[in-house]
Amino acid sequence: ITTLLADIYLVAEKWQLTDLKVLVVEKLLSITNIKRQPILFFNTAEKLYASIPDSDTAYRAFFRKTLSALFKVAGPDEMNEKVRNVFDDCVSGGGNLAIDTVRALCSGYNERLSASVSKAEARVAEQLKKTRAAPGW
């Protein structure tokens, strides 16, 4: 169904049907589970990126948001080999697809790092409270 939606999106782009494009992106968001079908997601992205103009920010924002959510959970080194190969294809092809893939990767890693730092700060603060509460402090 994602391939069909990609085709509908391309027709909407060709005929400048903005409302239809928005509906397709919303539908893609509701049905695309990148964690279960990452190869299908990347293949759909490749098809759309090859056909949409650089100025199409709606789909590009959807792609980055969805991909960033995946990278927040798992980076490319934690994906299985098939997914890594498709990821590598996206990046090695250059262009906006590669740029948006790398941006999503950085955003996802940044969110993971921020969460880790927050947890570490909480542990240090708790340890400091215990130390200050100990006799002789």
Tab-separated table of N, CA, C and O in Angstrom:
chain	number	residue	atom	x	y	z
A	1	ILE	N	0.813	-1.193	0.000
A	1	ILE	CA	0.000	0.000	0.000
A	1	ILE	C	0.867	1.272	0.000
A	1	ILE	O	0.466	2.289	-0.536
A	2	THR	N	2.060	1.181	0.594
A	2	THR	CA	2.903	2.377	0.606
A	2	THR	C	3.354	2.753	-0.802
A	2	THR	O	3.490	3.934	-1.110
A	3	THR	N	3.551	1.755	-1.654
A	3	THR	CA	3.922	2.048	-3.035
A	3	THR	C	2.773	2.736	-3.761
A	3	THR	O	2.985	3.693	-4.509
A	4	LEU	N	1.559	2.282	-3.513
A	4	LEU	CA	0.379	2.921	-4.100
A	4	LEU	C	0.257	4.372	-3.605
A	4	LEU	O	0.000	5.283	-4.383
A	5	LEU	N	0.462	4.564	-2.312
A	5	LEU	CA	0.416	5.922	-1.760
A	5	LEU	C	1.515	6.803	-2.363
A	5	LEU	O	1.301	7.987	-2.612
A	6	ALA	N	2.672	6.210	-2.591
A	6	ALA	CA	3.753	6.965	-3.236
A	6	ALA	C	3.328	7.403	-4.630
A	6	ALA	O	3.562	8.549	-5.034
A	7	ASP	N	2.679	6.515	-5.373
A	7	ASP	CA	2.199	6.870	-6.712
A	7	ASP	C	1.148	7.974	-6.646
A	7	ASP	O	1.162	8.912	-7.454
A	8	ILE	N	0.235	7.877	-5.677
A	8	ILE	CA	-0.790	8.916	-5.518
A	8	ILE	C	-0.133	10.251	-5.181
A	8	ILE	O	-0.511	11.299	-5.703
A	9	TYR	N	0.866	10.200	-4.321
A	9	TYR	CA	1.585	11.423	-3.949
A	9	TYR	C	2.223	12.067	-5.170
A	9	TYR	O	2.164	13.285	-5.354
A	10	LEU	N	2.823	11.249	-6.025
A	10	LEU	CA	3.475	11.779	-7.224
A	10	LEU	C	2.467	12.405	-8.185
A	10	LEU	O	2.739	13.437	-8.802
A	11	VAL	N	1.292	11.798	-8.307
A	11	VAL	CA	0.238	12.377	-9.146
A	11	VAL	C	-0.223	13.708	-8.550
A	11	VAL	O	-0.400	14.695	-9.264
A	12	ALA	N	-0.388	13.729	-7.224
A	12	ALA	CA	-0.792	14.972	-6.557
A	12	ALA	C	0.263	16.056	-6.747
A	12	ALA	O	-0.071	17.232	-6.938
A	13	GLU	N	1.515	15.655	-6.734
A	13	GLU	CA	2.600	16.623	-6.965
A	13	GLU	C	2.540	17.159	-8.396
A	13	GLU	O	2.639	18.359	-8.625
A	14	LYS	N	2.343	16.259	-9.335
A	14	LYS	CA	2.300	16.658	-10.744
A	14	LYS	C	1.169	17.643	-11.002
A	14	LYS	O	1.338	18.623	-11.736
A	15	TRP	N	0.024	17.403	-10.395
A	15	TRP	CA	-1.150	18.244	-10.645
A	15	TRP	C	-1.352	19.323	-9.571
A	15	TRP	O	-2.385	19.984	-9.536
A	16	GLN	N	-0.352	19.462	-8.715
A	16	GLN	CA	-0.358	20.498	-7.673
A	16	GLN	C	-1.598	20.416	-6.785
A	16	GLN	O	-2.249	21.415	-6.490
A	17	LEU	N	-1.908	19.213	-6.338
A	17	LEU	CA	-3.046	18.964	-5.452
A	17	LEU	C	-2.529	18.884	-4.014
A	17	LEU	O	-2.310	17.807	-3.458
A	18	THR	N	-2.315	20.038	-3.428
A	18	THR	CA	-1.695	20.125	-2.114
A	18	THR	C	-2.467	19.364	-1.048
A	18	THR	O	-1.870	18.656	-0.222
A	19	ASP	N	-3.787	19.496	-1.030
A	19	ASP	CA	-4.583	18.801	-0.014
A	19	ASP	C	-4.437	17.287	-0.123
A	19	ASP	O	-4.381	16.588	0.899
A	20	LEU	N	-4.366	16.775	-1.334
A	20	LEU	CA	-4.192	15.340	-1.524
A	20	LEU	C	-2.813	14.903	-1.019
A	20	LEU	O	-2.682	13.850	-0.390
A	21	LYS	N	-1.804	15.715	-1.262
A	21	LYS	CA	-0.463	15.398	-0.773
A	21	LYS	C	-0.461	15.312	0.751
A	21	LYS	O	0.127	14.391	1.332
A	22	VAL	N	-1.132	16.236	1.393
A	22	VAL	CA	-1.205	16.238	2.858
A	22	VAL	C	-1.903	14.972	3.350
A	22	VAL	O	-1.447	14.325	4.302
A	23	LEU	N	-2.993	14.606	2.697
A	23	LEU	CA	-3.711	13.384	3.076
A	23	LEU	C	-2.836	12.144	2.918
A	23	LEU	O	-2.856	11.254	3.773
A	24	VAL	N	-2.084	12.099	1.836
A	24	VAL	CA	-1.213	10.940	1.609
A	24	VAL	C	-0.138	10.870	2.687
A	24	VAL	O	0.137	9.794	3.232
A	25	VAL	N	0.465	12.005	3.022
A	25	VAL	CA	1.498	12.006	4.061
A	25	VAL	C	0.897	11.572	5.405
A	25	VAL	O	1.487	10.780	6.131
A	26	GLU	N	-0.294	12.058	5.715
A	26	GLU	CA	-0.955	11.644	6.954
A	26	GLU	C	-1.216	10.133	6.956
A	26	GLU	O	-1.038	9.461	7.966
A	27	LYS	N	-1.655	9.623	5.825
A	27	LYS	CA	-1.911	8.181	5.718
A	27	LYS	C	-0.605	7.398	5.855
A	27	LYS	O	-0.563	6.367	6.549
A	28	LEU	N	0.443	7.879	5.223
A	28	LEU	CA	1.745	7.224	5.353
A	28	LEU	C	2.189	7.202	6.812
A	28	LEU	O	2.706	6.200	7.294
A	29	LEU	N	1.987	8.314	7.513
A	29	LEU	CA	2.347	8.375	8.927
A	29	LEU	C	1.563	7.351	9.738
A	29	LEU	O	2.100	6.731	10.654
A	30	SER	N	0.298	7.182	9.412
A	30	SER	CA	-0.541	6.281	10.198
A	30	SER	C	-0.249	4.806	9.924
A	30	SER	O	-0.454	3.973	10.799
A	31	ILE	N	0.207	4.472	8.727
A	31	ILE	CA	0.407	3.056	8.411
A	31	ILE	C	1.866	2.630	8.353
A	31	ILE	O	2.162	1.451	8.417
A	32	THR	N	2.773	3.587	8.242
A	32	THR	CA	4.172	3.224	8.095
A	32	THR	C	4.753	2.869	9.445
A	32	THR	O	4.825	3.689	10.329
A	33	ASN	N	5.130	1.633	9.586
A	33	ASN	CA	5.819	1.206	10.789
A	33	ASN	C	7.229	0.849	10.378
A	33	ASN	O	7.521	-0.278	10.003
A	34	ILE	N	8.089	1.842	10.427
A	34	ILE	CA	9.461	1.657	9.960
A	34	ILE	C	10.197	0.601	10.771
A	34	ILE	O	11.085	-0.067	10.271
A	35	LYS	N	9.796	0.418	12.020
A	35	LYS	CA	10.470	-0.573	12.850
A	35	LYS	C	10.181	-1.990	12.374
A	35	LYS	O	10.999	-2.877	12.529
A	36	ARG	N	9.007	-2.196	11.770
A	36	ARG	CA	8.656	-3.530	11.279
A	36	ARG	C	9.001	-3.729	9.809
A	36	ARG	O	9.266	-4.838	9.381
A	37	GLN	N	8.963	-2.648	9.034
A	37	GLN	CA	9.196	-2.764	7.590
A	37	GLN	C	10.142	-1.667	7.094
A	37	GLN	O	9.790	-0.874	6.226
A	38	PRO	N	11.360	-1.604	7.605
A	38	PRO	CA	12.262	-0.514	7.216
A	38	PRO	C	12.659	-0.554	5.744
A	38	PRO	O	12.821	0.496	5.123
A	39	ILE	N	12.787	-1.739	5.174
A	39	ILE	CA	13.195	-1.827	3.765
A	39	ILE	C	12.110	-1.235	2.877
A	39	ILE	O	12.403	-0.462	1.960
A	40	LEU	N	10.852	-1.556	3.149
A	40	LEU	CA	9.736	-0.980	2.395
A	40	LEU	C	9.717	0.536	2.542
A	40	LEU	O	9.513	1.262	1.574
A	41	PHE	N	9.967	1.018	3.752
A	41	PHE	CA	10.002	2.458	3.991
A	41	PHE	C	11.095	3.124	3.151
A	41	PHE	O	10.857	4.117	2.479
A	42	PHE	N	12.306	2.570	3.174
A	42	PHE	CA	13.411	3.143	2.403
A	42	PHE	C	13.140	3.068	0.903
A	42	PHE	O	13.438	4.004	0.163
A	43	ASN	N	12.575	1.954	0.448
A	43	ASN	CA	12.277	1.823	-0.981
A	43	ASN	C	11.246	2.857	-1.431
A	43	ASN	O	11.358	3.437	-2.506
A	44	THR	N	10.223	3.084	-0.607
A	44	THR	CA	9.215	4.103	-0.912
A	44	THR	C	9.861	5.480	-0.937
A	44	THR	O	9.595	6.299	-1.823
A	45	ALA	N	10.741	5.730	0.025
A	45	ALA	CA	11.438	7.025	0.081
A	45	ALA	C	12.281	7.243	-1.169
A	45	ALA	O	12.264	8.324	-1.757
A	46	GLU	N	12.991	6.210	-1.591
A	46	GLU	CA	13.817	6.339	-2.794
A	46	GLU	C	12.964	6.684	-4.014
A	46	GLU	O	13.324	7.546	-4.821
A	47	LYS	N	11.823	6.036	-4.132
A	47	LYS	CA	10.933	6.285	-5.265
A	47	LYS	C	10.446	7.732	-5.261
A	47	LYS	O	10.455	8.414	-6.288
A	48	LEU	N	10.018	8.201	-4.081
A	48	LEU	CA	9.495	9.561	-3.996
A	48	LEU	C	10.593	10.608	-4.178
A	48	LEU	O	10.404	11.596	-4.878
A	49	TYR	N	11.719	10.415	-3.553
A	49	TYR	CA	12.799	11.397	-3.666
A	49	TYR	C	13.286	11.537	-5.106
A	49	TYR	O	13.736	12.608	-5.496
A	50	ALA	N	13.196	10.467	-5.857
A	50	ALA	CA	13.634	10.535	-7.256
A	50	ALA	C	12.689	11.376	-8.104
A	50	ALA	O	13.065	11.864	-9.162
A	51	SER	N	11.458	11.571	-7.634
A	51	SER	CA	10.444	12.220	-8.457
A	51	SER	C	9.939	13.564	-7.936
A	51	SER	O	9.350	14.316	-8.690
A	52	ILE	N	10.117	13.850	-6.662
A	52	ILE	CA	9.571	15.096	-6.121
A	52	ILE	C	10.598	16.217	-6.225
A	52	ILE	O	11.798	15.968	-6.206
A	53	PRO	N	10.135	17.445	-6.330
A	53	PRO	CA	11.082	18.567	-6.412
A	53	PRO	C	11.735	18.832	-5.049
A	53	PRO	O	11.199	18.442	-3.998
A	54	ASP	N	12.876	19.484	-5.084
A	54	ASP	CA	13.594	19.807	-3.851
A	54	ASP	C	12.760	20.662	-2.906
A	54	ASP	O	12.943	20.630	-1.700
A	55	SER	N	11.843	21.415	-3.459
A	55	SER	CA	11.039	22.335	-2.646
A	55	SER	C	9.905	21.639	-1.887
A	55	SER	O	9.218	22.276	-1.095
A	56	ASP	N	9.710	20.346	-2.101
A	56	ASP	CA	8.618	19.634	-1.448
A	56	ASP	C	9.003	19.334	-0.005
A	56	ASP	O	9.581	18.296	0.307
A	57	THR	N	8.657	20.233	0.884
A	57	THR	CA	9.044	20.090	2.281
A	57	THR	C	8.127	19.159	3.062
A	57	THR	O	8.537	18.606	4.073
A	58	ALA	N	6.905	18.968	2.610
A	58	ALA	CA	5.951	18.126	3.354
A	58	ALA	C	6.451	16.688	3.443
A	58	ALA	O	6.517	16.111	4.531
A	59	TYR	N	6.806	16.105	2.303
A	59	TYR	CA	7.265	14.715	2.347
A	59	TYR	C	8.621	14.615	3.033
A	59	TYR	O	8.866	13.702	3.807
A	60	ARG	N	9.500	15.552	2.755
A	60	ARG	CA	10.835	15.503	3.351
A	60	ARG	C	10.748	15.576	4.876
A	60	ARG	O	11.471	14.879	5.581
A	61	ALA	N	9.845	16.400	5.403
A	61	ALA	CA	9.667	16.501	6.859
A	61	ALA	C	9.130	15.180	7.416
A	61	ALA	O	9.577	14.711	8.469
A	62	PHE	N	8.179	14.572	6.709
A	62	PHE	CA	7.642	13.271	7.113
A	62	PHE	C	8.754	12.231	7.161
A	62	PHE	O	8.887	11.470	8.131
A	63	PHE	N	9.570	12.193	6.121
A	63	PHE	CA	10.649	11.213	6.036
A	63	PHE	C	11.621	11.388	7.203
A	63	PHE	O	11.964	10.430	7.888
A	64	ARG	N	12.066	12.627	7.439
A	64	ARG	CA	13.023	12.870	8.518
A	64	ARG	C	12.439	12.513	9.887
A	64	ARG	O	13.111	11.910	10.719
A	65	LYS	N	11.185	12.871	10.115
A	65	LYS	CA	10.536	12.590	11.403
A	65	LYS	C	10.436	11.086	11.641
A	65	LYS	O	10.764	10.590	12.720
A	66	THR	N	10.001	10.364	10.640
A	66	THR	CA	9.824	8.919	10.774
A	66	THR	C	11.165	8.215	10.948
A	66	THR	O	11.325	7.355	11.809
A	67	LEU	N	12.134	8.606	10.147
A	67	LEU	CA	13.449	7.977	10.218
A	67	LEU	C	14.157	8.327	11.522
A	67	LEU	O	14.823	7.485	12.128
A	68	SER	N	14.004	9.545	11.973
A	68	SER	CA	14.608	9.969	13.234
A	68	SER	C	14.079	9.130	14.394
A	68	SER	O	14.821	8.771	15.311
A	69	ALA	N	12.791	8.802	14.347
A	69	ALA	CA	12.198	7.955	15.392
A	69	ALA	C	12.854	6.579	15.407
A	69	ALA	O	13.075	6.000	16.476
A	70	LEU	N	13.189	6.050	14.233
A	70	LEU	CA	13.879	4.766	14.177
A	70	LEU	C	15.274	4.892	14.771
A	70	LEU	O	15.691	4.078	15.587
A	71	PHE	N	15.993	5.933	14.381
A	71	PHE	CA	17.362	6.092	14.859
A	71	PHE	C	17.417	6.428	16.345
A	71	PHE	O	18.436	6.227	16.988
A	72	LYS	N	16.325	6.928	16.877
A	72	LYS	CA	16.261	7.186	18.316
A	72	LYS	C	16.308	5.865	19.077
A	72	LYS	O	16.849	5.777	20.166
A	73	VAL	N	15.759	4.828	18.460
A	73	VAL	CA	15.712	3.506	19.081
A	73	VAL	C	16.940	2.673	18.705
A	73	VAL	O	17.528	1.998	19.541
A	74	ALA	N	17.342	2.737	17.438
A	74	ALA	CA	18.457	1.909	16.974
A	74	ALA	C	19.194	2.613	15.849
A	74	ALA	O	18.578	3.113	14.924
A	75	GLY	N	20.508	2.637	15.940
A	75	GLY	CA	21.326	3.210	14.878
A	75	GLY	C	21.588	2.188	13.795
A	75	GLY	O	21.228	1.016	13.927
A	76	PRO	N	22.224	2.609	12.691
A	76	PRO	CA	22.492	1.687	11.577
A	76	PRO	C	23.294	0.455	11.987
A	76	PRO	O	23.076	-0.626	11.466
A	77	ASP	N	24.203	0.599	12.958
A	77	ASP	CA	24.998	-0.546	13.381
A	77	ASP	C	24.176	-1.566	14.172
A	77	ASP	O	24.590	-2.701	14.350
A	78	GLU	N	22.984	-1.183	14.624
A	78	GLU	CA	22.120	-2.099	15.357
A	78	GLU	C	21.028	-2.712	14.462
A	78	GLU	O	20.219	-3.490	14.922
A	79	MET	N	21.001	-2.323	13.195
A	79	MET	CA	20.005	-2.852	12.266
A	79	MET	C	20.528	-4.143	11.648
A	79	MET	O	21.726	-4.380	11.615
A	80	ASN	N	19.619	-4.944	11.112
A	80	ASN	CA	20.084	-6.155	10.459
A	80	ASN	C	20.754	-5.791	9.124
A	80	ASN	O	20.667	-4.672	8.649
A	81	GLU	N	21.430	-6.754	8.544
A	81	GLU	CA	22.257	-6.492	7.370
A	81	GLU	C	21.464	-5.971	6.173
A	81	GLU	O	21.897	-5.060	5.474
A	82	LYS	N	20.281	-6.519	5.929
A	82	LYS	CA	19.471	-6.067	4.795
A	82	LYS	C	19.095	-4.595	4.942
A	82	LYS	O	19.168	-3.822	3.993
A	83	VAL	N	18.690	-4.217	6.152
A	83	VAL	CA	18.308	-2.826	6.401
A	83	VAL	C	19.520	-1.914	6.257
A	83	VAL	O	19.438	-0.844	5.670
A	84	ARG	N	20.661	-2.348	6.780
A	84	ARG	CA	21.888	-1.540	6.648
A	84	ARG	C	22.249	-1.325	5.189
A	84	ARG	O	22.676	-0.240	4.801
A	85	ASN	N	22.076	-2.348	4.364
A	85	ASN	CA	22.389	-2.217	2.938
A	85	ASN	C	21.486	-1.181	2.272
A	85	ASN	O	21.938	-0.376	1.465
A	86	VAL	N	20.189	-1.209	2.601
A	86	VAL	CA	19.261	-0.241	2.025
A	86	VAL	C	19.600	1.158	2.535
A	86	VAL	O	19.602	2.126	1.777
A	87	PHE	N	19.925	1.266	3.830
A	87	PHE	CA	20.348	2.539	4.409
A	87	PHE	C	21.579	3.065	3.677
A	87	PHE	O	21.645	4.235	3.296
A	88	ASP	N	22.571	2.189	3.473
A	88	ASP	CA	23.791	2.589	2.767
A	88	ASP	C	23.478	3.060	1.352
A	88	ASP	O	24.075	4.023	0.869
A	89	ASP	N	22.545	2.387	0.672
A	89	ASP	CA	22.142	2.809	-0.671
A	89	ASP	C	21.564	4.220	-0.656
A	89	ASP	O	21.847	5.035	-1.536
A	90	CYS	N	20.732	4.508	0.341
A	90	CYS	CA	20.126	5.840	0.449
A	90	CYS	C	21.196	6.915	0.609
A	90	CYS	O	21.131	7.972	-0.011
A	91	VAL	N	22.171	6.631	1.438
A	91	VAL	CA	23.202	7.628	1.711
A	91	VAL	C	24.179	7.744	0.547
A	91	VAL	O	24.557	8.847	0.154
A	92	SER	N	24.551	6.627	-0.042
A	92	SER	CA	25.545	6.669	-1.107
A	92	SER	C	25.000	7.252	-2.401
A	92	SER	O	25.775	7.704	-3.250
A	93	GLY	N	23.679	7.288	-2.540
A	93	GLY	CA	23.085	7.845	-3.755
A	93	GLY	C	23.211	9.361	-3.845
A	93	GLY	O	23.050	9.952	-4.901
A	94	GLY	N	23.515	9.994	-2.727
A	94	GLY	CA	23.669	11.446	-2.707
A	94	GLY	C	22.323	12.152	-2.812
A	94	GLY	O	21.262	11.545	-2.733
A	95	GLY	N	22.373	13.441	-2.973
A	95	GLY	CA	21.166	14.243	-3.136
A	95	GLY	C	20.405	14.447	-1.840
A	95	GLY	O	20.912	14.220	-0.739
A	96	ASN	N	19.174	14.899	-1.981
A	96	ASN	CA	18.351	15.216	-0.813
A	96	ASN	C	18.027	14.001	0.041
A	96	ASN	O	17.895	14.117	1.259
A	97	LEU	N	17.891	12.835	-0.576
A	97	LEU	CA	17.618	11.626	0.204
A	97	LEU	C	18.775	11.363	1.162
A	97	LEU	O	18.563	11.089	2.340
A	98	ALA	N	19.992	11.468	0.681
A	98	ALA	CA	21.158	11.251	1.538
A	98	ALA	C	21.237	12.312	2.635
A	98	ALA	O	21.478	11.998	3.806
A	99	ILE	N	21.000	13.559	2.267
A	99	ILE	CA	21.058	14.650	3.247
A	99	ILE	C	20.018	14.443	4.340
A	99	ILE	O	20.319	14.543	5.532
A	100	ASP	N	18.785	14.134	3.950
A	100	ASP	CA	17.726	13.952	4.933
A	100	ASP	C	17.944	12.698	5.785
A	100	ASP	O	17.605	12.674	6.969
A	101	THR	N	18.525	11.657	5.205
A	101	THR	CA	18.823	10.442	5.963
A	101	THR	C	19.867	10.742	7.040
A	101	THR	O	19.713	10.346	8.195
A	102	VAL	N	20.908	11.463	6.673
A	102	VAL	CA	21.947	11.805	7.641
A	102	VAL	C	21.399	12.759	8.706
A	102	VAL	O	21.691	12.611	9.895
A	103	ARG	N	20.572	13.725	8.303
A	103	ARG	CA	19.961	14.627	9.286
A	103	ARG	C	19.111	13.842	10.293
A	103	ARG	O	19.137	14.109	11.488
A	104	ALA	N	18.335	12.892	9.798
A	104	ALA	CA	17.495	12.082	10.682
A	104	ALA	C	18.352	11.237	11.617
A	104	ALA	O	18.040	11.093	12.803
A	105	LEU	N	19.435	10.695	11.088
A	105	LEU	CA	20.346	9.901	11.903
A	105	LEU	C	20.917	10.748	13.037
A	105	LEU	O	20.902	10.353	14.201
A	106	CYS	N	21.375	11.937	12.713
A	106	CYS	CA	21.943	12.841	13.728
A	106	CYS	C	20.896	13.236	14.759
A	106	CYS	O	21.162	13.260	15.957
A	107	SER	N	19.697	13.533	14.302
A	107	SER	CA	18.623	13.927	15.206
A	107	SER	C	18.269	12.781	16.158
A	107	SER	O	18.115	12.983	17.363
A	108	GLY	N	18.166	11.574	15.624
A	108	GLY	CA	17.855	10.415	16.452
A	108	GLY	C	18.945	10.131	17.472
A	108	GLY	O	18.668	9.878	18.648
A	109	TYR	N	20.206	10.204	17.034
A	109	TYR	CA	21.316	10.000	17.960
A	109	TYR	C	21.352	11.086	19.025
A	109	TYR	O	21.644	10.832	20.184
A	110	ASN	N	21.065	12.311	18.628
A	110	ASN	CA	21.056	13.425	19.573
A	110	ASN	C	20.009	13.184	20.669
A	110	ASN	O	20.268	13.414	21.849
A	111	GLU	N	18.829	12.701	20.270
A	111	GLU	CA	17.784	12.409	21.246
A	111	GLU	C	18.206	11.266	22.175
A	111	GLU	O	17.955	11.317	23.380
A	112	ARG	N	18.863	10.250	21.614
A	112	ARG	CA	19.347	9.146	22.442
A	112	ARG	C	20.398	9.629	23.430
A	112	ARG	O	20.387	9.271	24.605
A	113	LEU	N	21.307	10.465	22.957
A	113	LEU	CA	22.370	10.996	23.807
A	113	LEU	C	21.785	11.871	24.914
A	113	LEU	O	22.177	11.761	26.074
A	114	SER	N	20.837	12.729	24.564
A	114	SER	CA	20.206	13.598	25.561
A	114	SER	C	19.530	12.780	26.650
A	114	SER	O	19.628	13.107	27.836
A	115	ALA	N	18.857	11.722	26.265
A	115	ALA	CA	18.193	10.861	27.244
A	115	ALA	C	19.217	10.186	28.155
A	115	ALA	O	19.020	10.105	29.369
A	116	SER	N	20.333	9.745	27.582
A	116	SER	CA	21.385	9.100	28.377
A	116	SER	C	22.009	10.085	29.353
A	116	SER	O	22.269	9.751	30.509
A	117	VAL	N	22.265	11.301	28.888
A	117	VAL	CA	22.860	12.328	29.748
A	117	VAL	C	21.911	12.663	30.892
A	117	VAL	O	22.331	12.784	32.045
A	118	SER	N	20.625	12.783	30.604
A	118	SER	CA	19.637	13.080	31.647
A	118	SER	C	19.623	11.989	32.715
A	118	SER	O	19.551	12.275	33.915
A	119	LYS	N	19.681	10.736	32.293
A	119	LYS	CA	19.701	9.632	33.251
A	119	LYS	C	20.978	9.675	34.093
A	119	LYS	O	20.935	9.460	35.307
A	120	ALA	N	22.105	9.952	33.454
A	120	ALA	CA	23.375	10.023	34.183
A	120	ALA	C	23.359	11.174	35.182
A	120	ALA	O	23.820	11.026	36.321
A	121	GLU	N	22.832	12.319	34.768
A	121	GLU	CA	22.743	13.460	35.684
A	121	GLU	C	21.873	13.127	36.890
A	121	GLU	O	22.196	13.493	38.022
A	122	ALA	N	20.771	12.422	36.685
A	122	ALA	CA	19.886	12.037	37.779
A	122	ALA	C	20.602	11.093	38.738
A	122	ALA	O	20.462	11.220	39.967
A	123	ARG	N	21.381	10.149	38.208
A	123	ARG	CA	22.122	9.224	39.062
A	123	ARG	C	23.170	9.962	39.894
A	123	ARG	O	23.341	9.699	41.083
A	124	VAL	N	23.875	10.904	39.270
A	124	VAL	CA	24.896	11.682	39.982
A	124	VAL	C	24.247	12.523	41.076
A	124	VAL	O	24.744	12.597	42.204
A	125	ALA	N	23.114	13.153	40.768
A	125	ALA	CA	22.411	13.967	41.765
A	125	ALA	C	21.963	13.101	42.943
A	125	ALA	O	22.081	13.520	44.107
A	126	GLU	N	21.471	11.924	42.688
A	126	GLU	CA	21.042	11.010	43.749
A	126	GLU	C	22.230	10.586	44.602
A	126	GLU	O	22.147	10.543	45.837
A	127	GLN	N	23.342	10.282	43.971
A	127	GLN	CA	24.550	9.884	44.692
A	127	GLN	C	25.035	11.042	45.565
A	127	GLN	O	25.449	10.837	46.700
A	128	LEU	N	24.959	12.251	45.039
A	128	LEU	CA	25.394	13.426	45.788
A	128	LEU	C	24.509	13.633	47.024
A	128	LEU	O	25.015	13.948	48.106
A	129	LYS	N	23.200	13.429	46.887
A	129	LYS	CA	22.284	13.539	48.030
A	129	LYS	C	22.656	12.523	49.107
A	129	LYS	O	22.679	12.845	50.295
A	130	LYS	N	22.929	11.302	48.691
A	130	LYS	CA	23.296	10.259	49.654
A	130	LYS	C	24.591	10.606	50.367
A	130	LYS	O	24.730	10.411	51.565
A	131	THR	N	25.547	11.127	49.624
A	131	THR	CA	26.848	11.493	50.204
A	131	THR	C	26.669	12.620	51.217
A	131	THR	O	27.229	12.577	52.316
A	132	ARG	N	25.888	13.616	50.877
A	132	ARG	CA	25.668	14.753	51.782
A	132	ARG	C	24.861	14.351	53.014
A	132	ARG	O	24.985	14.946	54.068
A	133	ALA	N	24.018	13.344	52.888
A	133	ALA	CA	23.208	12.888	54.001
A	133	ALA	C	24.004	11.987	54.956
A	133	ALA	O	23.589	11.764	56.087
A	134	ALA	N	25.156	11.500	54.510
A	134	ALA	CA	25.968	10.602	55.335
A	134	ALA	C	26.590	11.385	56.500
A	134	ALA	O	26.883	12.570	56.377
A	135	PRO	N	26.744	10.714	57.653
A	135	PRO	CA	27.353	11.386	58.788
A	135	PRO	C	28.781	11.841	58.481
A	135	PRO	O	29.510	11.185	57.767
A	136	GLY	N	29.133	12.991	58.983
A	136	GLY	CA	30.478	13.519	58.774
A	136	GLY	C	30.608	14.394	57.530
A	136	GLY	O	31.680	14.889	57.228
A	137	TRP	N	29.547	14.598	56.824
A	137	TRP	CA	29.612	15.465	55.623
A	137	TRP	C	29.567	16.865	55.975
A	137	TRP	O	29.335	17.711	56.515
